Structure formats: C-alpha cells, structure tokens
PDB file of C-alpha atoms in Angstrom:
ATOM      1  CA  UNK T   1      55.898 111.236-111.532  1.00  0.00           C
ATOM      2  CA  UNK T   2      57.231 107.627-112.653  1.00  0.00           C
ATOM      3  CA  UNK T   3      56.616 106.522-109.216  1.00  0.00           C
ATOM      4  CA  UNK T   4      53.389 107.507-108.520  1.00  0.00           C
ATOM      5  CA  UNK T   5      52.192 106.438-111.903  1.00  0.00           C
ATOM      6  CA  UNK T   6      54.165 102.959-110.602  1.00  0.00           C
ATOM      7  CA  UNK T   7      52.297 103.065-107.669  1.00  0.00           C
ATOM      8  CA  UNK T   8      48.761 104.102-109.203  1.00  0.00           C
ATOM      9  CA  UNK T   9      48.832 100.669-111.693  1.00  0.00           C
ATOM     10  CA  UNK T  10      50.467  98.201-108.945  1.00  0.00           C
ATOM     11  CA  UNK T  11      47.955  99.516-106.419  1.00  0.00           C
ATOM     12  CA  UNK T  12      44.470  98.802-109.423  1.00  0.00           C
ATOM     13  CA  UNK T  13      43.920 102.338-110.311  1.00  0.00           C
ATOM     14  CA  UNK T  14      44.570 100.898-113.692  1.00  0.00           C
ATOM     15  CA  UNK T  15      43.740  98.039-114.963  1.00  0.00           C
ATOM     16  CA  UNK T  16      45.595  95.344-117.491  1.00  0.00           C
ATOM     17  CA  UNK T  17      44.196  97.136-121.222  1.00  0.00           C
ATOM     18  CA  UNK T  18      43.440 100.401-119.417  1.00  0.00           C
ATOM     19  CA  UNK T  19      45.020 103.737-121.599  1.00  0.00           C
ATOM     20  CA  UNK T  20      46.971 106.100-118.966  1.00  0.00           C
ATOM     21  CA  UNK T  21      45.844 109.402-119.494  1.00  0.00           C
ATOM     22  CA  UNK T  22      47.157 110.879-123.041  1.00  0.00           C
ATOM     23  CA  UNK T  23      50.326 112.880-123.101  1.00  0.00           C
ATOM     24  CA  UNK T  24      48.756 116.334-122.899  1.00  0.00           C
ATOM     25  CA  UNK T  25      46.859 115.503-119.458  1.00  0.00           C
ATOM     26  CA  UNK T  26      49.671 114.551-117.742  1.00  0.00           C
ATOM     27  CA  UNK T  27      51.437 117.876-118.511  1.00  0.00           C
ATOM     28  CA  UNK T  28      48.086 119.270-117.130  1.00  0.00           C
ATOM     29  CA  UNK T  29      47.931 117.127-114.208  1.00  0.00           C
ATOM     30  CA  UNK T  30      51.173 116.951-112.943  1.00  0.00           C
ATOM     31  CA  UNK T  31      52.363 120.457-114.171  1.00  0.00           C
ATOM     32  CA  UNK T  32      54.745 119.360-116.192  1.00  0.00           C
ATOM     33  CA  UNK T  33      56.188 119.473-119.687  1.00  0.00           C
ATOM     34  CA  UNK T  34      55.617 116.735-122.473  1.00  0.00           C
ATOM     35  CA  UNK T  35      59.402 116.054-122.038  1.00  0.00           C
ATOM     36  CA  UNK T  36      58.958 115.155-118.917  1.00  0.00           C
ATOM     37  CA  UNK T  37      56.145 112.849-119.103  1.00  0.00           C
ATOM     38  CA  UNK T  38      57.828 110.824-121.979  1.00  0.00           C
ATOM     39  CA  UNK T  39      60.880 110.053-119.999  1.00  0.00           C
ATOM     40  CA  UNK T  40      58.067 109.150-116.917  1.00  0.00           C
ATOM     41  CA  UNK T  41      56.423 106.594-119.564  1.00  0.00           C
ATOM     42  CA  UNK T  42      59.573 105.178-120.598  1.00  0.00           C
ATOM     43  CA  UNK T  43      60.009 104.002-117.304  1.00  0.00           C
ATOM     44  CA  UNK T  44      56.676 102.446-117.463  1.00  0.00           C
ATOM     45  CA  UNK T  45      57.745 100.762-120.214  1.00  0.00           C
ATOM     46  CA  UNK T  46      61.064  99.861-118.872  1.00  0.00           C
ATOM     47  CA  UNK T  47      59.161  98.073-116.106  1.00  0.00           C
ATOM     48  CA  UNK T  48      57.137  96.249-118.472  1.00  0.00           C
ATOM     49  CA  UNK T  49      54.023  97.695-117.187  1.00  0.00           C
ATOM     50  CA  UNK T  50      52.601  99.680-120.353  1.00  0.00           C
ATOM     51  CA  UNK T  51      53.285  99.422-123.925  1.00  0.00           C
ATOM     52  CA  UNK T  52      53.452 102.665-126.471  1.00  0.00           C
ATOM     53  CA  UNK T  53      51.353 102.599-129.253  1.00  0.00           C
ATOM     54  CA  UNK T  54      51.389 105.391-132.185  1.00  0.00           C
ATOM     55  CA  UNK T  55      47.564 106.426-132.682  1.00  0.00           C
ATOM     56  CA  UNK T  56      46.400 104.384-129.383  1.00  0.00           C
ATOM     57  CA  UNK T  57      48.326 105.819-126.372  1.00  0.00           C
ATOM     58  CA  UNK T  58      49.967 104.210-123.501  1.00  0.00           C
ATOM     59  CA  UNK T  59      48.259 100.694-122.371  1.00  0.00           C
ATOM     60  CA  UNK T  60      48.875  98.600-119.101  1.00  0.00           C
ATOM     61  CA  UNK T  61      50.159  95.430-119.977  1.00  0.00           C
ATOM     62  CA  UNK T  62      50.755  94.201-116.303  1.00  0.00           C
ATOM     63  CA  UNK T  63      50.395  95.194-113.286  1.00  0.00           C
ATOM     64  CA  UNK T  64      53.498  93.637-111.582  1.00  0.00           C
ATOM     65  CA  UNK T  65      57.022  95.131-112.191  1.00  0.00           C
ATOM     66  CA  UNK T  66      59.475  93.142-113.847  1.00  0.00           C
ATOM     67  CA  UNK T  67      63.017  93.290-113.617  1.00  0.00           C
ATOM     68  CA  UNK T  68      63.888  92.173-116.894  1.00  0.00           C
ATOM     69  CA  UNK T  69      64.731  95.836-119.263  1.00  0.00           C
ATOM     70  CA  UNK T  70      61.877  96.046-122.331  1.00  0.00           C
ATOM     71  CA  UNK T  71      63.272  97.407-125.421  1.00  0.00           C
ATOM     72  CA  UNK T  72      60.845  99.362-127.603  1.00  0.00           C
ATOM     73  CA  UNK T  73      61.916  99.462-131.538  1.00  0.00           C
ATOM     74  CA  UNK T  74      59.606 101.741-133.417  1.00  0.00           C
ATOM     75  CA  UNK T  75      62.497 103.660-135.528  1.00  0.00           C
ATOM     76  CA  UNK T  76      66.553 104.103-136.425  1.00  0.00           C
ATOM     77  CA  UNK T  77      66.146 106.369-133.187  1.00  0.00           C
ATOM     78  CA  UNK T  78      65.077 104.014-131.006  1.00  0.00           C
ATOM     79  CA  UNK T  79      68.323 102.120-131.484  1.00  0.00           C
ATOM     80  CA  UNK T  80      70.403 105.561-130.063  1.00  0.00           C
ATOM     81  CA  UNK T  81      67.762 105.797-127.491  1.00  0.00           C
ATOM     82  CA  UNK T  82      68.621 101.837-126.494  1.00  0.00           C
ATOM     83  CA  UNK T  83      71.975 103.072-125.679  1.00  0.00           C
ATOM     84  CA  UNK T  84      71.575 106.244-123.600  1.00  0.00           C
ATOM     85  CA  UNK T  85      68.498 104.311-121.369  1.00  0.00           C
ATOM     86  CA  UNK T  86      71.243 101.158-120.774  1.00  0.00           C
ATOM     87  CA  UNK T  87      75.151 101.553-120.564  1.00  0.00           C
ATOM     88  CA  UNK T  88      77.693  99.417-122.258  1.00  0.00           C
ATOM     89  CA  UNK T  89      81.236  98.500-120.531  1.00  0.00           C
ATOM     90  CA  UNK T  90      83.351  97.844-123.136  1.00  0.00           C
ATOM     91  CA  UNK T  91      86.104  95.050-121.243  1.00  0.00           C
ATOM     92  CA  UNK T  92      88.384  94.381-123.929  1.00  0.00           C
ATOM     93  CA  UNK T  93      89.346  95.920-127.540  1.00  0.00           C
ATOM     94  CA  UNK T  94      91.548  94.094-130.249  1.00  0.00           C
ATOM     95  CA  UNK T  95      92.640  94.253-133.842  1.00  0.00           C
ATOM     96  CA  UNK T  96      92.138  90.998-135.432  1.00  0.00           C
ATOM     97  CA  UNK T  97      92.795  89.843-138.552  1.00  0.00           C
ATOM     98  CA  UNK T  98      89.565  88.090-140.014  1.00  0.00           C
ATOM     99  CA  UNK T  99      89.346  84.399-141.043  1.00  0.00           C
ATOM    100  CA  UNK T 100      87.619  84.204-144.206  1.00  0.00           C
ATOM    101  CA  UNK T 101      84.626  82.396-142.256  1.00  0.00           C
ATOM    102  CA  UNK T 102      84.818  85.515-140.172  1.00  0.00           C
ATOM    103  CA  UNK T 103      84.922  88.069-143.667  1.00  0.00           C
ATOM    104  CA  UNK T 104      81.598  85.940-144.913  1.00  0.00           C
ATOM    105  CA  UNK T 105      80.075  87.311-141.493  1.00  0.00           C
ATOM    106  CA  UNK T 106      81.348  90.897-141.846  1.00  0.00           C
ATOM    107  CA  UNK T 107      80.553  91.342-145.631  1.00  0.00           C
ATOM    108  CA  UNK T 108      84.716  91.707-145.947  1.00  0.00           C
ATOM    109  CA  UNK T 109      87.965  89.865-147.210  1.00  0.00           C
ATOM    110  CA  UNK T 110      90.044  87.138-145.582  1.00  0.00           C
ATOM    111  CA  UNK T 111      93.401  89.496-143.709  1.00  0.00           C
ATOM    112  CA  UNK T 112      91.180  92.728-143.455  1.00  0.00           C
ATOM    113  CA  UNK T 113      91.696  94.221-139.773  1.00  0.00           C
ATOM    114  CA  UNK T 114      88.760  95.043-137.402  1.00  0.00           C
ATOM    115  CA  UNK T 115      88.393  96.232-134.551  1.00  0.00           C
ATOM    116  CA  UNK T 116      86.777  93.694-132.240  1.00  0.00           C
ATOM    117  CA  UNK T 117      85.066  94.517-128.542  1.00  0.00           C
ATOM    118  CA  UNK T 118      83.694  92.738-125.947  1.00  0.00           C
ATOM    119  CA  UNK T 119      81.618  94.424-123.170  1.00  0.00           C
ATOM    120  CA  UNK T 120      78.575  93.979-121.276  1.00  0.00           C
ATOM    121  CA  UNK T 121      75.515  95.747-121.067  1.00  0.00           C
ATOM    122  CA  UNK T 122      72.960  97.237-117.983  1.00  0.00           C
ATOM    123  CA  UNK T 123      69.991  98.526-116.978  1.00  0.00           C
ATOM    124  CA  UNK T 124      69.485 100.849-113.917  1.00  0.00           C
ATOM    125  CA  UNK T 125      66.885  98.215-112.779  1.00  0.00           C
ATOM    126  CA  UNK T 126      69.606  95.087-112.029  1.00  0.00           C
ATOM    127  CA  UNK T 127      73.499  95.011-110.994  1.00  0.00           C
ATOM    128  CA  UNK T 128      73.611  91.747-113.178  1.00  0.00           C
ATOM    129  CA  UNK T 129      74.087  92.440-117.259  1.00  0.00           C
ATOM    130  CA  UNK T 130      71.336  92.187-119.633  1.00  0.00           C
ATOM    131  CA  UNK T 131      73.403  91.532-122.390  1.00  0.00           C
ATOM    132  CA  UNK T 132      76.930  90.099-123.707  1.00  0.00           C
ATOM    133  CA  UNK T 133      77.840  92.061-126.860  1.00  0.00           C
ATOM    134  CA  UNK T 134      80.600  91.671-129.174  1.00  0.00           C
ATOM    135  CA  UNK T 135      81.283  94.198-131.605  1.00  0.00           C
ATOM    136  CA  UNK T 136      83.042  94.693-135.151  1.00  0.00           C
ATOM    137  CA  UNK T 137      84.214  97.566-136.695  1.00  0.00           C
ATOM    138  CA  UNK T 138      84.857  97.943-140.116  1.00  0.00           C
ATOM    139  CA  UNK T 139      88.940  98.236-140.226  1.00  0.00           C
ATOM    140  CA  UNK T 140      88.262 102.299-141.898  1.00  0.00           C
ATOM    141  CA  UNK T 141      87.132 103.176-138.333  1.00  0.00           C
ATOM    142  CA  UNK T 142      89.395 100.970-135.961  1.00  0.00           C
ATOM    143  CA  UNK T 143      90.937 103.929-134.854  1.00  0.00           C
ATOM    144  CA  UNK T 144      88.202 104.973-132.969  1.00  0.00           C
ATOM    145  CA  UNK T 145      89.080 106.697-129.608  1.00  0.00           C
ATOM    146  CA  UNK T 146      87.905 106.566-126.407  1.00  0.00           C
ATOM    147  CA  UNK T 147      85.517 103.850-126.530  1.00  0.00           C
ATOM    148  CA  UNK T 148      86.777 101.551-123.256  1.00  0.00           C
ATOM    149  CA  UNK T 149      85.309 101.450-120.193  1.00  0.00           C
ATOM    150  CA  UNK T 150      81.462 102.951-119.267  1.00  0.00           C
ATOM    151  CA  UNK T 151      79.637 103.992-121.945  1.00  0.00           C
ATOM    152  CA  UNK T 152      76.089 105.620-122.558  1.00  0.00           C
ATOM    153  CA  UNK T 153      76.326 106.113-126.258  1.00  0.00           C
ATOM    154  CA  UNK T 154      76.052 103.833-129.040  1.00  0.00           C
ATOM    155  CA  UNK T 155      79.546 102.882-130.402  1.00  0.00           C
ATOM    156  CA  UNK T 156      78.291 104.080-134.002  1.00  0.00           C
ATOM    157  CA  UNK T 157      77.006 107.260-133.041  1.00  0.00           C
ATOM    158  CA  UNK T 158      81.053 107.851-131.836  1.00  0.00           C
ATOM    159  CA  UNK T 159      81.560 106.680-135.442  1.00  0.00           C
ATOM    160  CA  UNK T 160      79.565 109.206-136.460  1.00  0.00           C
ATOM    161  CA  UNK T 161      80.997 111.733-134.378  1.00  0.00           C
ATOM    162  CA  UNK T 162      84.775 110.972-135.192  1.00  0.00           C
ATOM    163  CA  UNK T 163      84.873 109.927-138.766  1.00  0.00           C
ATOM    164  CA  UNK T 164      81.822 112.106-140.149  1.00  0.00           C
ATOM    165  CA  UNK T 165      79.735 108.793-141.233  1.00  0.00           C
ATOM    166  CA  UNK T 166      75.778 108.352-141.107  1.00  0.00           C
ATOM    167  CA  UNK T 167      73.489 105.417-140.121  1.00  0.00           C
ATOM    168  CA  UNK T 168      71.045 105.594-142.565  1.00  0.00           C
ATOM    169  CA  UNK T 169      69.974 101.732-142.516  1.00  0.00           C
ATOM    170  CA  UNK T 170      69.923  99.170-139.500  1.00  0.00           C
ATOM    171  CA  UNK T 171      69.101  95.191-140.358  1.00  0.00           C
ATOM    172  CA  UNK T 172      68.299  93.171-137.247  1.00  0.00           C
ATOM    173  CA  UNK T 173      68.202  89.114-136.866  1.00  0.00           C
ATOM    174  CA  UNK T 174      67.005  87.525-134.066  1.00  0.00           C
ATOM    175  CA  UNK T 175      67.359  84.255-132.844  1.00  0.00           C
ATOM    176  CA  UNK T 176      66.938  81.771-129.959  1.00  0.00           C
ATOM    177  CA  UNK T 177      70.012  80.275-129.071  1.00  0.00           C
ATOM    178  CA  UNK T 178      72.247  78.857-126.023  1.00  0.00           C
ATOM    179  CA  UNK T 179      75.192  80.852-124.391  1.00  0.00           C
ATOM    180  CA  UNK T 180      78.759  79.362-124.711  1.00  0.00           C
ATOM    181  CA  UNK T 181      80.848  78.813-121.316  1.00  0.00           C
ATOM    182  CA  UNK T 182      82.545  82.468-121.968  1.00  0.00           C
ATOM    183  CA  UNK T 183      78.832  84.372-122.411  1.00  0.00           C
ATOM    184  CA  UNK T 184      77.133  82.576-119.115  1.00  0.00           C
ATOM    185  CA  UNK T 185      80.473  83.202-116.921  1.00  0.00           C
ATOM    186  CA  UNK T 186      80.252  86.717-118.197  1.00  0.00           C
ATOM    187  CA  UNK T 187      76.426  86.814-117.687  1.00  0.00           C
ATOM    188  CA  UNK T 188      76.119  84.723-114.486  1.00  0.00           C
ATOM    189  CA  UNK T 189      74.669  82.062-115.339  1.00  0.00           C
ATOM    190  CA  UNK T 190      74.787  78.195-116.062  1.00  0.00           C
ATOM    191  CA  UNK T 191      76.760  77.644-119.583  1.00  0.00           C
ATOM    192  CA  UNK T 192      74.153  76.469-121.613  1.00  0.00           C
ATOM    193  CA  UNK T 193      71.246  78.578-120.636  1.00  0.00           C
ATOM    194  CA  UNK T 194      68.659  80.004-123.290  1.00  0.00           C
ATOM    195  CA  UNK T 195      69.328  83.356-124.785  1.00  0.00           C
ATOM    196  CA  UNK T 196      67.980  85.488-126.799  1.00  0.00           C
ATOM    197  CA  UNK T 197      70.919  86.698-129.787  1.00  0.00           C
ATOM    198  CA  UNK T 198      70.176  89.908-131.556  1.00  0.00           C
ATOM    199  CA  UNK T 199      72.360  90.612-134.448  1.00  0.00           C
ATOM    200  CA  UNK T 200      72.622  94.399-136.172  1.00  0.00           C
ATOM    201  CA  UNK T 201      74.387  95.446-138.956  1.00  0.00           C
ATOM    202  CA  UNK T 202      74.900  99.533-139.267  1.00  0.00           C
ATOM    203  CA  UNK T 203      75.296 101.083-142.725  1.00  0.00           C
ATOM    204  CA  UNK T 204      76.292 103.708-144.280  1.00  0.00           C
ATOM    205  CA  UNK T 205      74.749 105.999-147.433  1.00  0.00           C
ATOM    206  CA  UNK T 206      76.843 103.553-149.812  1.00  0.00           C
ATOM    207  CA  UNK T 207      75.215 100.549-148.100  1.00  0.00           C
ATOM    208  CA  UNK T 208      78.913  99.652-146.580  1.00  0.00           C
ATOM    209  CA  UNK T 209      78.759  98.085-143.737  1.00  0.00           C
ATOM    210  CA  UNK T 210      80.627  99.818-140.756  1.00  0.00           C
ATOM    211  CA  UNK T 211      79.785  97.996-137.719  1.00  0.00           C
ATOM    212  CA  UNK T 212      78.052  94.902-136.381  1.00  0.00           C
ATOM    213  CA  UNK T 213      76.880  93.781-133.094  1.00  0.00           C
ATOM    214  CA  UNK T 214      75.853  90.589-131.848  1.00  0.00           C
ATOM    215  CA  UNK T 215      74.505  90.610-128.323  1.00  0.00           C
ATOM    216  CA  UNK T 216      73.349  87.790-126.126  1.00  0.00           C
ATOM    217  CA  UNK T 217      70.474  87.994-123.772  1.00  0.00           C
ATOM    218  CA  UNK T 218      69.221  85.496-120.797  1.00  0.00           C
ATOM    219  CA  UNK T 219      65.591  84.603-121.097  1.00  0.00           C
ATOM    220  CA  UNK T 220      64.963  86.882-117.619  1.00  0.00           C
ATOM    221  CA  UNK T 221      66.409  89.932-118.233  1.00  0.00           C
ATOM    222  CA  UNK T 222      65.442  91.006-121.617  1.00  0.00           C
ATOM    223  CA  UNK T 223      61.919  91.517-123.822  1.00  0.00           C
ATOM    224  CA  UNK T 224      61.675  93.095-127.513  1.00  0.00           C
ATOM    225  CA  UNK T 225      59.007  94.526-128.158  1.00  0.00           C
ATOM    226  CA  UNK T 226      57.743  95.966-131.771  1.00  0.00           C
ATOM    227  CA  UNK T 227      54.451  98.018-133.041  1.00  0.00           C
ATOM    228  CA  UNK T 228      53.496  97.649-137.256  1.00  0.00           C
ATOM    229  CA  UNK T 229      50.449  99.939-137.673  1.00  0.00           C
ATOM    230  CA  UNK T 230      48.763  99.469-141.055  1.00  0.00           C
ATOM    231  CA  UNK T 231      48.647 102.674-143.214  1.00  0.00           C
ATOM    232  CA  UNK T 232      45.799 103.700-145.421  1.00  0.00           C
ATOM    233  CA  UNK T 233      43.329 101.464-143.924  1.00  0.00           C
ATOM    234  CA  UNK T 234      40.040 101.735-146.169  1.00  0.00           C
ATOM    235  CA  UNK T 235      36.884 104.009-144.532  1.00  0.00           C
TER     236      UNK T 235
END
C-alpha cells in the first residue's frame, strides 16, 4: 500500500498541496484496516512526501523521495513512536562520576554517578546513522539492564519498565551547531560539519529528572517537523 501510494505521488497523481484520500477511504479502497493505513502514511511521511495534519488530513509536500528520516512531534507519544520507527545501537555504557559543570547540565551534584551511553541511531531508509546520541541516566536507575547493543525502544520506556517510573513531561532544545572530531568519525562525515543538536530531558511525576539525551544530526539526514493548531478559534 506504501508503495503504490509512493508510486501514485512520484508518478503526478498527486500533486504538491493535494490531500491523499482521508483515512476511512483508504480502508475502503485498499481493503484494509485504519491500522494499516497509518503505518502506510507514516512511511509517506518518513519519505518526506506528505505531512499529517490534525483536522486537515494528509498533504503532499514533495513529490521526490528523500533519504533524510522526518520526525513528526505532535505528542509525549510521538517520542516512543521515534524510537520503535528508528533503532538505537547503544556502543558503549559507563558510570561516571559528574564534574560539577557536568551536575549544572544534569540538574544534579558534583560526585553523583550516572550512567552515561553512547550509541548511534538509524533509519530503515540509509546504512549511514542519522544521529549521534549520548545519554544520561539519573544514578537511581544506572542499573538498568539490558540496554547494549540494537535497540527499538526508547531507553526510558526500559526505565519505565524496570524501575516502575512514568514520563509524564518531555522539554526539548534545539540548536544549530557543528560536530566535534568524535561525532563526524562516528557519523561519517568531515569534523566540523553542520548539525542539527536536539536536547530532551525526561521527567518524572515529582518533576525529577531521570534521563537526558543529546543527539546530533547532519544537515542531510534529518528534518523536525511540528503542527500547533489554534483552539477555540472565534465563528
């Protein structure tokens, strides 16, 4: 179904602004449920050849596939949906003992341990990474198991799992920056290259914070993309 609807927009059936056909015709169309057809638009989207709007529908944006993997942010879902469409390989783990420049970072105190990864991230769409993410953990969780290697879950939903914690509150930065020797070697490409850093910070119910990740994107391989849809617009 992804393919066809591929082939259908790269081919001018639809046009850049055209709406696909809503949710419910597809399932007619293509005989097919409305779990289906979602996980055929998010490779749409994935391709960076429509764009999901709440209220409007699915709408070509382009009509040339892209390599580069699209990330969609609409809710605290979106970021546990992030990590089952991509996998992380977590390459190295390590209890350090923060600096108090590092404790500033992490909300902690100077000689608190955390748990520190490295890893890389991918799309199915390229071999090369999209991202190189280090993580912290807060030290009440660095016992963690089974977190190295290839993963397809987000490290604080094993959090979740393990120690019986709950996201209830993600806060994002982003901000253009330039990858260090160690990121482009890990990334494949020149030191010094543009990137695109995106910095989370998970927390709990008491506002604690239990884990944050700082990732590093090249300019080609990644796009963010967000929706705001004004409420209680006046008739």
């Amino acid at each position: 179904m992804a393919n066809t609807l591929i082939n259908e927009i790269t081919d001018g059936k639809y046009q850049i602004g055209d709406l696909l056909p809503t949710e419910q015709d597809m399932c007619v169309q293509f005989g097919v449920s409305r779990f289906t057809v979602r996980e055929a638009l998010k490779k749409l989207v994935q391709s960076g050849l429509v764009t999901r709007q709440p209220g409007v529908g699915s709408k070509v944006i382009s009509t040339q596939m892209t390599t580069a993997y699209s990330q969609n942010i609409m809710d605290i879902s979106d970021f546990y949906r992030y990590a089952t469409d991509t996998s992380l390989v977590i390459q190295s783990s390590e209890i350090i003992t923060i600096t108090a420049e590092q404790a500033d970072m992490l909300e902690g105190s100077a000689g608190e341990t955390w748990l520190f990864l490295i890893g890389n991230r991918f799309s199915e769409k390229s071999e090369l990474p999209i991202s190189y993410t280090e993580i912290w953990i807060n030290p009440a969780f660095r016992a963690i198991k089974g977190i190295m290697g290839k993963r397809s879950e987000a490290i604080h939903s094993e959090i979740e799992k393990q120690f019986g914690e709950t996201v209830v509150k993600v806060e994002q930065t982003i901000t253009a920056t330039s990858l260090t020797k160690k990121q482009a070697n890990a990334l494949q490409v020149k030191s010094g290259s543009p990137s695109l850093c995106i910095a989370r910070k998970y927390r709990n119910r008491k506002g604690e914070l239990i884990e944050l990740s700082i990732s590093h994107h090249p300019e080609t391989r990644f796009s963010y993309n967000s929706v705001f849809v004004k409420n209680n617009i006046p008739a």
